[in-house]
Short mmCIF file of C-alpha atoms in Angstrom, two decimals:
data_model
loop_
_atom_site.label_atom_id
_atom_site.label_comp_id
_atom_site.label_asym_id
_atom_site.label_seq_id
_atom_site.Cartn_x
_atom_site.Cartn_y
_atom_site.Cartn_z
CA UNK A 190 101.72 76.46 -36.37
CA UNK A 191 102.73 75.87 -32.80
CA UNK A 192 100.17 74.33 -30.51
CA UNK A 193 100.26 77.26 -28.06
CA UNK A 194 99.91 79.82 -30.86
CA UNK A 195 96.91 77.99 -32.20
CA UNK A 196 95.29 77.92 -28.77
CA UNK A 197 95.84 81.66 -28.34
CA UNK A 198 94.33 82.28 -31.75
CA UNK A 199 91.18 80.22 -31.01
CA UNK A 200 90.73 82.03 -27.75
CA UNK A 201 91.13 85.38 -29.43
CA UNK A 202 88.41 84.50 -31.94
CA UNK A 203 86.07 83.43 -29.10
CA UNK A 204 86.61 86.72 -27.28
CA UNK A 205 85.99 88.67 -30.45
CA UNK A 206 82.67 86.90 -31.07
CA UNK A 207 81.62 87.58 -27.48
CA UNK A 208 82.41 91.28 -27.73
CA UNK A 209 80.68 91.55 -31.12
CA UNK A 210 77.44 90.02 -29.77
CA UNK A 211 77.37 92.37 -26.76
CA UNK A 212 78.11 95.36 -28.95
CA UNK A 213 75.39 94.37 -31.42
CA UNK A 214 72.75 94.07 -28.69
CA UNK A 215 73.72 97.39 -27.11
CA UNK A 216 73.79 99.26 -30.40
CA UNK A 217 70.61 97.78 -31.83
CA UNK A 218 68.55 98.68 -28.73
CA UNK A 219 66.65 101.95 -29.05
CA UNK A 220 68.09 103.66 -25.98
CA UNK A 221 66.33 106.90 -26.65
CA UNK A 222 62.93 105.28 -26.27
CA UNK A 223 63.66 102.72 -23.59
CA UNK A 224 65.41 105.15 -21.24
CA UNK A 225 62.43 107.28 -20.09
CA UNK A 226 60.18 104.24 -19.52
CA UNK A 227 62.59 101.76 -17.98
CA UNK A 228 65.49 103.77 -16.60
CA UNK A 229 63.78 106.91 -15.41
CA UNK A 230 65.78 108.36 -12.52
CA UNK A 231 62.90 110.41 -11.09
CA UNK A 232 60.52 107.47 -11.02
CA UNK A 233 63.23 105.27 -9.50
CA UNK A 234 63.88 107.84 -6.82
CA UNK A 235 60.17 108.02 -5.99
CA UNK A 236 60.12 104.27 -5.24
CA UNK A 237 62.55 104.76 -2.36
CA UNK A 238 62.60 104.24 0.54
CA UNK A 239 59.42 102.10 0.54
CA UNK A 240 60.82 99.64 -2.00
CA UNK A 241 63.50 98.84 0.57
CA UNK A 242 61.72 99.29 3.89
CA UNK A 243 58.52 97.49 2.83
CA UNK A 244 59.03 95.53 -0.37
CA UNK A 245 62.58 94.15 -0.07
CA UNK A 246 62.11 93.58 3.65
CA UNK A 247 58.90 91.60 3.07
CA UNK A 248 60.52 89.52 0.32
CA UNK A 249 63.28 88.54 2.74
CA UNK A 250 60.87 87.88 5.63
CA UNK A 251 58.52 85.78 3.47
CA UNK A 252 61.46 83.81 2.07
CA UNK A 253 62.83 83.14 5.54
CA UNK A 254 59.48 81.92 6.85
CA UNK A 255 58.79 79.75 3.80
CA UNK A 256 62.30 78.27 3.82
CA UNK A 257 62.40 77.44 7.52
CA UNK A 258 58.87 76.05 7.35
CA UNK A 259 59.66 74.13 4.17
CA UNK A 260 62.82 72.68 5.70
CA UNK A 261 61.11 71.48 8.87
CA UNK A 262 58.12 70.06 7.03
CA UNK A 263 60.36 68.70 4.26
CA UNK A 264 62.56 66.93 6.81
CA UNK A 265 59.49 65.32 8.33
CA UNK A 266 58.32 64.18 4.90
CA UNK A 267 61.79 62.83 4.01
CA UNK A 268 61.88 60.80 7.24
CA UNK A 269 58.37 59.52 6.53
CA UNK A 270 59.43 58.50 3.05
CA UNK A 271 62.36 56.52 4.51
CA UNK A 272 60.24 55.08 7.32
CA UNK A 273 59.88 51.33 7.71
CA UNK A 274 56.16 51.93 8.26
CA UNK A 275 54.48 51.46 4.90
CA UNK A 276 51.52 53.89 5.30
CA UNK A 277 53.95 56.70 6.16
CA UNK A 278 55.86 56.03 2.96
CA UNK A 279 52.63 56.07 0.96
CA UNK A 280 51.51 59.28 2.57
CA UNK A 281 54.83 61.04 1.96
CA UNK A 282 55.06 59.80 -1.63
CA UNK A 283 51.49 60.86 -2.37
CA UNK A 284 52.05 64.28 -0.84
CA UNK A 285 55.29 64.91 -2.70
CA UNK A 286 53.90 63.80 -6.05
CA UNK A 287 50.76 65.90 -5.57
CA UNK A 288 52.39 69.18 -4.63
CA UNK A 289 55.29 68.88 -7.05
CA UNK A 290 52.73 68.40 -9.78
CA UNK A 291 50.67 71.51 -9.02
CA UNK A 292 51.63 75.11 -9.89
CA UNK A 293 52.64 76.96 -6.73
CA UNK A 294 50.27 79.78 -7.69
CA UNK A 295 47.24 77.48 -7.49
CA UNK A 296 48.29 76.00 -4.17
CA UNK A 297 48.80 79.47 -2.68
CA UNK A 298 45.39 80.49 -3.99
CA UNK A 299 43.83 77.36 -2.50
CA UNK A 300 45.29 77.99 0.93
CA UNK A 301 44.36 81.67 0.83
CA UNK A 302 40.73 81.17 -0.22
CA UNK A 303 39.48 77.59 -0.52
CA UNK A 304 40.90 76.18 2.73
CA UNK A 305 39.66 79.06 4.96
CA UNK A 306 36.15 78.70 3.54
CA UNK A 307 36.08 74.93 3.72
CA UNK A 308 37.34 74.70 7.31
CA UNK A 309 36.16 78.02 8.76
CA UNK A 310 39.81 78.68 9.39
CA UNK A 311 41.68 81.93 9.86
CA UNK A 312 45.38 81.71 9.07
CA UNK A 313 47.80 83.51 11.40
CA UNK A 314 49.01 86.59 9.54
CA UNK A 315 45.83 87.00 7.50
CA UNK A 316 45.68 86.27 3.79
CA UNK A 317 49.46 86.57 3.33
CA UNK A 318 49.91 84.11 6.18
CA UNK A 319 47.57 81.68 4.44
CA UNK A 320 49.46 82.19 1.19
CA UNK A 321 52.75 81.54 2.98
CA UNK A 322 51.41 78.22 4.24
CA UNK A 323 50.69 77.35 0.63
CA UNK A 324 54.25 78.27 -0.29
CA UNK A 325 55.61 76.15 2.59
CA UNK A 326 53.45 73.23 1.48
CA UNK A 327 54.90 73.40 -2.04
CA UNK A 328 58.52 74.00 -1.10
CA UNK A 329 58.38 71.17 1.48
CA UNK A 330 57.59 68.72 -1.32
CA UNK A 331 60.74 69.69 -3.23
CA UNK A 332 62.94 69.99 -0.16
CA UNK A 333 61.75 66.58 1.09
CA UNK A 334 63.08 64.90 -2.04
CA UNK A 335 66.38 66.75 -1.71
CA UNK A 336 66.79 65.76 1.94
CA UNK A 337 65.86 62.15 1.20
CA UNK A 338 68.52 61.99 -1.49
CA UNK A 339 71.02 63.49 0.95
CA UNK A 340 70.23 60.95 3.66
CA UNK A 341 70.54 58.09 1.20
CA UNK A 342 73.90 59.43 0.01
CA UNK A 343 75.44 59.03 3.47
CA UNK A 344 77.41 55.76 3.37
CA UNK A 345 75.78 52.82 5.14
CA UNK A 346 78.97 52.27 7.13
CA UNK A 347 78.33 55.52 8.99
CA UNK A 348 75.09 54.20 10.44
CA UNK A 349 76.71 50.85 11.19
CA UNK A 350 79.58 52.52 13.03
CA UNK A 351 77.22 54.63 15.15
CA UNK A 352 74.89 51.73 15.91
CA UNK A 353 77.77 49.39 16.75
CA UNK A 354 78.87 51.94 19.35
CA UNK A 355 75.48 51.51 21.00
CA UNK A 356 73.92 54.74 19.77
CA UNK A 357 70.17 54.57 19.24
CA UNK A 358 68.56 55.25 15.89
CA UNK A 359 67.48 58.79 16.80
CA UNK A 360 70.90 59.92 18.01
CA UNK A 361 72.48 58.26 14.99
CA UNK A 362 70.19 60.23 12.73
CA UNK A 363 70.70 63.55 14.51
CA UNK A 364 74.43 63.45 15.17
CA UNK A 365 75.80 61.31 12.33
CA UNK A 366 73.45 61.05 9.34
CA UNK A 367 71.76 64.46 9.11
CA UNK A 368 74.90 66.61 9.51
CA UNK A 369 76.52 64.71 6.64
CA UNK A 370 73.34 64.69 4.56
CA UNK A 371 72.97 68.47 4.84
CA UNK A 372 76.58 68.95 3.79
CA UNK A 373 75.94 66.87 0.70
CA UNK A 374 72.76 68.76 -0.23
CA UNK A 375 73.98 72.30 0.43
CA UNK A 376 74.13 73.12 -3.33
CA UNK A 377 70.61 71.87 -4.18
CA UNK A 378 69.22 73.46 -1.01
CA UNK A 379 70.71 76.79 -2.06
CA UNK A 380 68.92 76.30 -5.33
CA UNK A 381 65.63 75.75 -3.48
CA UNK A 382 66.23 78.90 -1.48
CA UNK A 383 66.90 81.04 -4.55
CA UNK A 384 63.79 79.65 -6.25
CA UNK A 385 61.83 80.42 -3.10
CA UNK A 386 63.02 84.05 -3.05
CA UNK A 387 61.51 84.48 -6.48
CA UNK A 388 58.38 82.45 -5.70
CA UNK A 389 57.42 84.87 -2.92
CA UNK A 390 56.24 87.04 -5.85
CA UNK A 391 53.38 84.54 -6.27
CA UNK A 392 51.96 85.52 -2.88
CA UNK A 393 50.15 88.47 -4.49
CA UNK A 394 47.36 86.05 -5.45
CA UNK A 395 46.45 85.76 -1.76
CA UNK A 396 45.71 89.49 -1.67
CA UNK A 397 47.95 91.99 0.08
CA UNK A 398 47.51 95.07 2.23
CA UNK A 399 49.79 98.02 1.35
CA UNK A 400 52.29 97.11 4.05
CA UNK A 401 52.34 93.40 3.07
CA UNK A 402 53.62 93.92 -0.46
CA UNK A 403 56.86 92.26 -1.52
CA UNK A 404 59.13 93.39 -4.34
CA UNK A 405 57.21 92.25 -7.40
CA UNK A 406 53.79 93.32 -6.14
CA UNK A 407 55.18 96.65 -5.00
CA UNK A 408 56.83 97.24 -8.37
CA UNK A 409 53.67 96.30 -10.27
CA UNK A 410 51.62 98.75 -8.20
CA UNK A 411 54.16 101.47 -8.91
CA UNK A 412 54.05 100.56 -12.57
CA UNK A 413 50.30 101.08 -12.60
CA UNK A 414 50.47 104.32 -10.65
CA UNK A 415 53.29 105.99 -12.56
CA UNK A 416 52.67 104.42 -16.00
CA UNK A 417 56.39 103.74 -16.01
CA UNK A 418 58.31 100.43 -15.88
CA UNK A 419 61.32 101.75 -13.97
CA UNK A 420 60.14 100.27 -10.62
CA UNK A 421 60.27 96.81 -12.23
CA UNK A 422 63.91 97.37 -13.13
CA UNK A 423 64.67 98.55 -9.61
CA UNK A 424 62.92 95.47 -8.20
CA UNK A 425 64.90 93.23 -10.55
CA UNK A 426 68.17 94.78 -9.36
CA UNK A 427 67.09 94.32 -5.73
CA UNK A 428 66.38 90.61 -6.34
CA UNK A 429 69.94 90.30 -7.57
CA UNK A 430 71.22 92.25 -4.56
CA UNK A 431 69.53 89.62 -2.37
CA UNK A 432 70.38 86.45 -4.29
CA UNK A 433 73.97 87.09 -5.37
CA UNK A 434 75.53 87.58 -1.91
CA UNK A 435 73.53 84.59 -0.70
CA UNK A 436 74.88 82.20 -3.33
CA UNK A 437 78.39 83.57 -2.68
CA UNK A 438 77.98 82.94 1.04
CA UNK A 439 76.85 79.37 0.47
CA UNK A 440 79.73 78.72 -1.92
CA UNK A 441 82.10 79.94 0.79
CA UNK A 442 80.40 77.75 3.37
CA UNK A 443 80.74 74.79 1.07
CA UNK A 444 84.49 75.32 0.66
CA UNK A 445 84.77 75.57 4.44
CA UNK A 446 82.91 72.29 4.91
CA UNK A 447 85.16 70.48 2.43
CA UNK A 448 87.85 70.13 5.10
CA UNK A 449 85.63 67.69 6.97
CA UNK A 450 85.10 65.38 4.02
CA UNK B 123 65.71 45.79 29.42
CA UNK B 124 66.75 42.56 31.06
CA UNK B 125 69.15 42.18 33.98
CA UNK B 126 72.68 41.46 32.85
CA UNK B 127 74.75 38.77 34.48
CA UNK B 128 78.33 39.96 34.22
CA UNK B 129 80.81 37.17 34.66
CA UNK B 130 83.58 37.92 37.11
CA UNK B 131 86.95 38.41 35.44
CA UNK B 132 88.88 35.20 35.09
CA UNK B 133 85.91 32.92 35.07
CA UNK B 134 85.38 31.11 31.83
CA UNK B 135 81.92 29.91 32.79
CA UNK B 136 80.17 32.21 30.33
CA UNK B 137 81.79 32.46 26.91
CA UNK B 138 82.16 36.00 25.58
CA UNK B 139 80.49 34.91 22.36
CA UNK B 140 78.57 31.71 21.84
CA UNK B 141 76.87 30.98 18.54
CA UNK B 142 74.71 27.95 17.90
CA UNK B 143 73.32 26.65 14.59
CA UNK B 144 73.55 30.08 13.01
CA UNK B 145 72.11 30.41 9.51
CA UNK B 146 72.02 33.56 7.43
CA UNK B 147 70.45 33.89 4.01
CA UNK B 148 70.57 36.87 1.69
CA UNK B 149 67.54 36.06 -0.43
CA UNK B 150 68.29 32.74 -2.12
CA UNK B 151 71.92 32.92 -1.16
CA UNK B 152 72.85 30.86 1.94
CA UNK B 153 75.84 32.65 3.42
CA UNK B 154 76.02 30.85 6.77
CA UNK B 155 74.90 27.23 6.96
CA UNK B 156 74.58 26.30 10.60
CA UNK B 157 77.62 27.72 12.35
CA UNK B 158 78.62 26.67 15.85
CA UNK B 159 81.23 29.02 17.21
CA UNK B 160 82.43 30.47 20.45
CA UNK B 161 85.00 32.87 21.83
CA UNK B 162 86.00 32.51 25.47
CA UNK B 163 86.71 35.52 27.63
CA UNK B 164 90.23 36.78 27.08
CA UNK B 165 90.64 34.63 24.00
CA UNK B 166 91.89 35.92 20.63
CA UNK B 167 90.19 34.06 17.79
CA UNK B 168 91.20 34.72 14.18
CA UNK B 169 88.73 33.78 11.46
CA UNK B 170 90.27 33.14 8.06
CA UNK B 171 88.93 31.92 4.76
CA UNK B 172 88.44 32.86 1.13
CA UNK B 173 86.27 35.86 0.27
CA UNK B 174 82.60 34.93 0.20
CA UNK B 175 83.13 32.27 2.84
CA UNK B 176 80.82 34.08 5.25
CA UNK B 177 83.40 35.12 7.83
CA UNK B 178 82.48 38.82 7.80
CA UNK B 179 78.79 37.95 7.96
CA UNK B 180 79.48 35.74 10.98
CA UNK B 181 81.27 38.61 12.70
CA UNK B 182 78.49 41.06 11.87
CA UNK B 183 75.90 38.70 13.36
CA UNK B 184 77.64 38.97 16.74
CA UNK B 185 76.40 42.54 17.28
CA UNK B 186 73.42 42.01 15.00
CA UNK B 187 74.48 44.37 12.25
CA UNK B 188 73.21 41.39 10.27
CA UNK B 189 69.96 39.84 11.37
CA UNK B 190 70.43 36.07 11.74
CA UNK B 191 67.95 33.98 9.75
CA UNK B 192 67.95 31.27 12.43
CA UNK B 193 70.04 30.08 15.33
CA UNK B 194 71.15 31.82 18.49
CA UNK B 195 73.87 34.36 19.22
CA UNK B 196 74.76 34.77 22.88
CA UNK B 197 77.01 37.58 24.06
CA UNK B 198 78.13 37.15 27.66
CA UNK B 199 75.18 34.85 28.17
CA UNK B 200 72.64 37.27 26.72
CA UNK B 201 70.65 36.14 23.72
CA UNK B 202 70.96 39.12 21.38
CA UNK B 203 68.39 37.74 18.95
CA UNK B 204 65.80 38.01 21.72
CA UNK B 205 63.48 40.94 21.01
CA UNK B 206 63.45 41.87 24.70
CA UNK B 207 67.21 42.40 24.77
CA UNK B 208 68.38 46.00 24.91
CA UNK B 209 70.57 45.78 21.83
CA UNK B 210 72.10 49.25 22.24
CA UNK B 211 73.23 48.35 25.75
CA UNK B 212 74.85 45.10 24.59
CA UNK B 213 76.53 46.91 21.70
CA UNK B 214 78.28 49.34 24.05
CA UNK B 215 80.15 46.29 25.37
CA UNK B 216 81.17 45.05 21.91
CA UNK B 217 83.75 47.22 20.15
CA UNK B 218 83.75 46.94 16.39
CA UNK B 219 86.39 47.95 13.86
CA UNK B 220 85.50 48.06 10.18
CA UNK B 221 87.51 47.45 7.04
CA UNK B 222 86.64 50.96 5.80
CA UNK B 223 87.27 52.61 9.22
CA UNK B 224 83.88 54.40 9.10
CA UNK B 225 85.06 57.38 11.08
CA UNK B 226 82.57 60.24 11.18
CA UNK B 227 84.06 62.63 8.59
CA UNK B 228 82.23 65.72 9.85
CA UNK B 229 83.65 65.44 13.37
CA UNK B 230 87.15 65.97 14.73
CA UNK B 231 89.07 62.95 15.97
CA UNK B 232 88.27 63.85 19.58
CA UNK B 233 84.55 64.24 18.82
CA UNK B 234 84.61 60.89 17.03
CA UNK B 235 85.75 59.36 20.31
CA UNK B 236 83.44 61.26 22.66
CA UNK B 237 80.17 61.21 20.71
CA UNK B 238 78.98 57.71 21.60
CA UNK B 239 80.38 57.94 25.12
CA UNK B 240 78.13 60.91 25.76
CA UNK B 241 75.10 59.67 23.81
CA UNK B 242 75.13 55.94 24.55
CA UNK B 243 77.02 55.73 27.84
CA UNK B 244 75.67 59.03 29.20
CA UNK B 245 79.11 60.13 30.29
CA UNK B 246 79.72 63.78 31.04
CA UNK B 247 81.83 65.75 28.59
CA UNK B 248 84.86 66.02 30.87
CA UNK B 249 84.96 62.28 31.52
CA UNK B 250 84.40 61.45 27.86
CA UNK B 251 87.27 63.71 26.80
CA UNK B 252 89.56 62.19 29.42
CA UNK B 253 88.76 58.64 28.27
CA UNK B 254 89.17 59.70 24.63
CA UNK B 255 92.60 61.24 25.23
CA UNK B 256 93.74 58.17 27.13
CA UNK B 257 92.77 55.92 24.23
CA UNK B 258 94.28 58.24 21.63
CA UNK B 259 97.53 58.07 23.56
CA UNK B 260 97.24 54.30 23.56
CA UNK B 261 97.13 54.14 19.76
CA UNK B 262 99.89 56.77 19.53
CA UNK B 263 97.83 59.60 18.07
CA UNK B 264 97.50 62.10 20.91
CA UNK B 265 98.61 64.96 18.69
CA UNK B 266 95.80 64.28 16.19
CA UNK B 267 92.91 65.02 18.58
CA UNK B 268 91.83 68.14 16.70
CA UNK B 269 92.42 66.81 13.20
CA UNK B 270 89.62 65.69 10.91
CA UNK B 271 89.58 62.12 9.58
CA UNK B 272 90.27 63.26 6.01
CA UNK B 273 93.57 64.73 7.17
CA UNK B 274 94.83 61.35 8.43
CA UNK B 275 96.41 58.45 6.60
CA UNK B 276 94.47 55.19 6.35
CA UNK B 277 96.56 53.61 9.09
CA UNK B 278 95.99 56.56 11.39
CA UNK B 279 92.25 56.50 10.65
CA UNK B 280 92.06 52.84 11.55
CA UNK B 281 93.94 53.44 14.81
CA UNK B 282 91.49 56.25 15.61
CA UNK B 283 88.65 53.82 14.86
CA UNK B 284 90.17 51.34 17.32
CA UNK B 285 90.51 54.10 19.92
CA UNK B 286 86.89 55.07 19.30
CA UNK B 287 85.72 51.52 19.99
CA UNK B 288 87.96 51.25 23.07
CA UNK B 289 86.54 54.49 24.48
CA UNK B 290 83.31 52.65 25.21
CA UNK B 291 85.30 50.33 27.54
CA UNK B 292 84.07 47.24 25.69
CA UNK B 293 84.44 43.71 27.05
CA UNK B 294 85.40 42.42 23.61
CA UNK B 295 86.48 43.68 20.22
CA UNK B 296 85.38 42.58 16.76
CA UNK B 297 87.72 43.31 13.85
CA UNK B 298 86.37 43.03 10.31
CA UNK B 299 89.42 42.79 8.03
CA UNK B 300 90.95 45.83 9.73
CA UNK B 301 94.01 46.04 7.50
CA UNK B 302 92.55 45.04 4.12
CA UNK B 303 91.94 48.62 2.97
CA UNK B 304 95.39 49.85 3.97
CA UNK B 305 98.51 50.45 1.94
CA UNK B 306 101.02 47.71 2.82
CA UNK B 307 103.39 50.06 4.64
CA UNK B 308 100.60 51.19 6.98
CA UNK B 309 99.48 47.72 8.04
CA UNK B 310 102.20 47.31 10.66
CA UNK B 311 101.11 50.18 12.92
CA UNK B 312 97.54 48.89 13.09
CA UNK B 313 98.62 45.31 13.80
CA UNK B 314 100.94 46.59 16.53
CA UNK B 315 98.00 48.26 18.30
CA UNK B 316 95.99 45.06 17.99
CA UNK B 317 98.85 42.98 19.39
CA UNK B 318 99.10 45.30 22.37
CA UNK B 319 95.36 44.86 22.97
CA UNK B 320 95.75 41.09 22.85
CA UNK B 321 98.62 41.23 25.35
CA UNK B 322 96.38 43.20 27.72
CA UNK B 323 93.94 40.30 27.69
CA UNK B 324 91.22 41.80 25.47
CA UNK B 325 88.75 39.30 24.08
CA UNK B 326 89.09 39.55 20.32
CA UNK B 327 87.42 38.11 17.25
CA UNK B 328 89.45 39.02 14.20
CA UNK B 329 88.45 38.37 10.60
CA UNK B 330 91.73 38.76 8.76
CA UNK B 331 93.97 37.84 5.86
CA UNK B 332 97.08 38.52 7.95
CA UNK B 333 98.31 34.97 8.55
CA UNK B 334 101.37 36.25 10.40
CA UNK B 335 99.14 38.04 12.89
CA UNK B 336 96.91 34.97 13.31
CA UNK B 337 99.92 32.78 14.01
CA UNK B 338 101.60 35.20 16.39
CA UNK B 339 98.66 36.56 18.35
CA UNK B 340 95.77 34.15 17.88
CA UNK B 341 94.89 31.64 20.58
CA UNK B 342 92.78 29.84 18.03
CA UNK B 343 92.34 30.00 14.27
CA UNK B 344 89.03 29.18 12.61
CA UNK B 345 88.99 28.39 8.91
CA UNK B 346 85.69 29.00 7.13
CA UNK B 347 84.66 28.14 3.59
CA UNK B 348 81.29 28.05 1.88
CA UNK B 349 79.37 29.16 4.96
CA UNK B 350 80.66 26.46 7.31
CA UNK B 351 83.54 26.12 9.77
CA UNK B 352 85.88 23.67 8.05
CA UNK B 353 88.44 23.35 10.80
CA UNK B 354 89.77 25.14 13.82
CA UNK B 355 92.50 24.79 16.38
CA UNK B 356 95.78 26.23 17.57
CA UNK B 357 97.31 28.54 14.96
CA UNK B 358 100.38 26.37 14.47
CA UNK B 359 98.21 23.32 13.85
CA UNK B 360 95.72 24.91 11.46
CA UNK B 361 98.23 27.01 9.58
CA UNK B 362 101.19 24.64 9.79
CA UNK B 363 99.51 21.27 9.47
CA UNK B 364 96.00 21.67 8.03
CA UNK B 365 93.86 18.52 7.99
CA UNK B 366 91.34 19.39 5.31
CA UNK B 367 91.90 19.70 1.60
CA UNK B 368 90.06 23.01 1.41
CA UNK B 369 92.24 24.48 4.15
CA UNK B 370 95.38 23.26 2.42
CA UNK B 371 94.22 24.73 -0.88
CA UNK B 372 93.45 28.10 0.69
CA UNK B 373 96.70 28.29 2.62
CA UNK B 374 98.72 27.33 -0.43
CA UNK B 375 97.31 30.40 -2.15
CA UNK B 376 97.80 32.93 0.64
CA UNK B 377 101.01 31.84 2.36
#
């Protein structure tokens, strides 16, 4: 048998297996029973427009706040971890190990309830605001490690070139090291962002007013009210509507940045 | 910051670089074992020697990219190992060219040349761009101002790196094996730029394996081996009639 014929044959078999598996799953599902509870058009329609104007909007807003906060705080932690001052390194290492080791849900709960009681402190934005601080605190720990890796991946010669031109350490960091570091870590940072979009669903533990609800909390409330799971499916689709264009955008950005490497 | 005594042009009272009893250890490894070395103003000094002889380390001690273990390094009469010295200010007067070019890959060629002018020399954008374009023209790459380093050949990148160093209007230039990472057919263009610099009277310290360049352009050749200066003198003497066995051995391998 010719080599090309054999390759075509193998590929054909692989396609056939793929199609068979899909077909099997679709046929073996009980569509008659699942349809009214999970794909109910009337229930789906009832979720609109609030699922967009409140829930999806809040998911995006919470993600943006947590990501920007996590980036700023994470950058600070990364710089502390690379600092020549030993106590800073200890502090950053301790922080990162602590908050990477705890479930985000517990940290959010702690910031929403334990911290306000302990310090007589009222978070800006109420209980959701306090929960968001918890989310920032957790995401900063992950982002810090990503940024540190990015900074360390910038070749040493880059710093030497900048310093030999008489640029101070701060300008070297801001104009030479960080721009290259962020290019290197664009893929893992995208990952952090996508994880964060989904982790905003943990904010419910902080307690939410009607207008504060994000996608998952909104869908769960609808589920309870209508005794129907369709809102969960709608929420799931909306998560994809948010994440898929985002990852595409970053992939495009990455290709654009390649020219400078 | 300490006041800087600039020597008037033409005076040789203050050497551009003066190094005394310089030692550098990397852990247990003694790389420089008490080097005495100087470069006069306007002089072109080529440092040659086998790899591991410490010549690159010596060069990198001049602008303190390497921290000397002991000894003094004076640049235009300023002790750069002194903690009170404004190192960034001294470095703006010492141009450095690296073996691996070290251009900033995320910036266009023009931005590579203007960045430090604006940040370290506090020049305005218009002036920085003008200086950058003048130096790009000097290395024959005016048309590459908007290109990114990755779009240039190695030889072009190294010429941009030279232009970048020159844009700071340095009093002297350090070259750390500037042609060692280049394909053979690209070496000539870079050496030509360096020769032109030498003709213009630039003070240069060149660590190199290009014996032809050392002979043609160098005012003095310094041969290093095992962390010490073995011999030095006029290029024709050192390269043509070496006095020491180690020099003879090295030259017999490279010439």
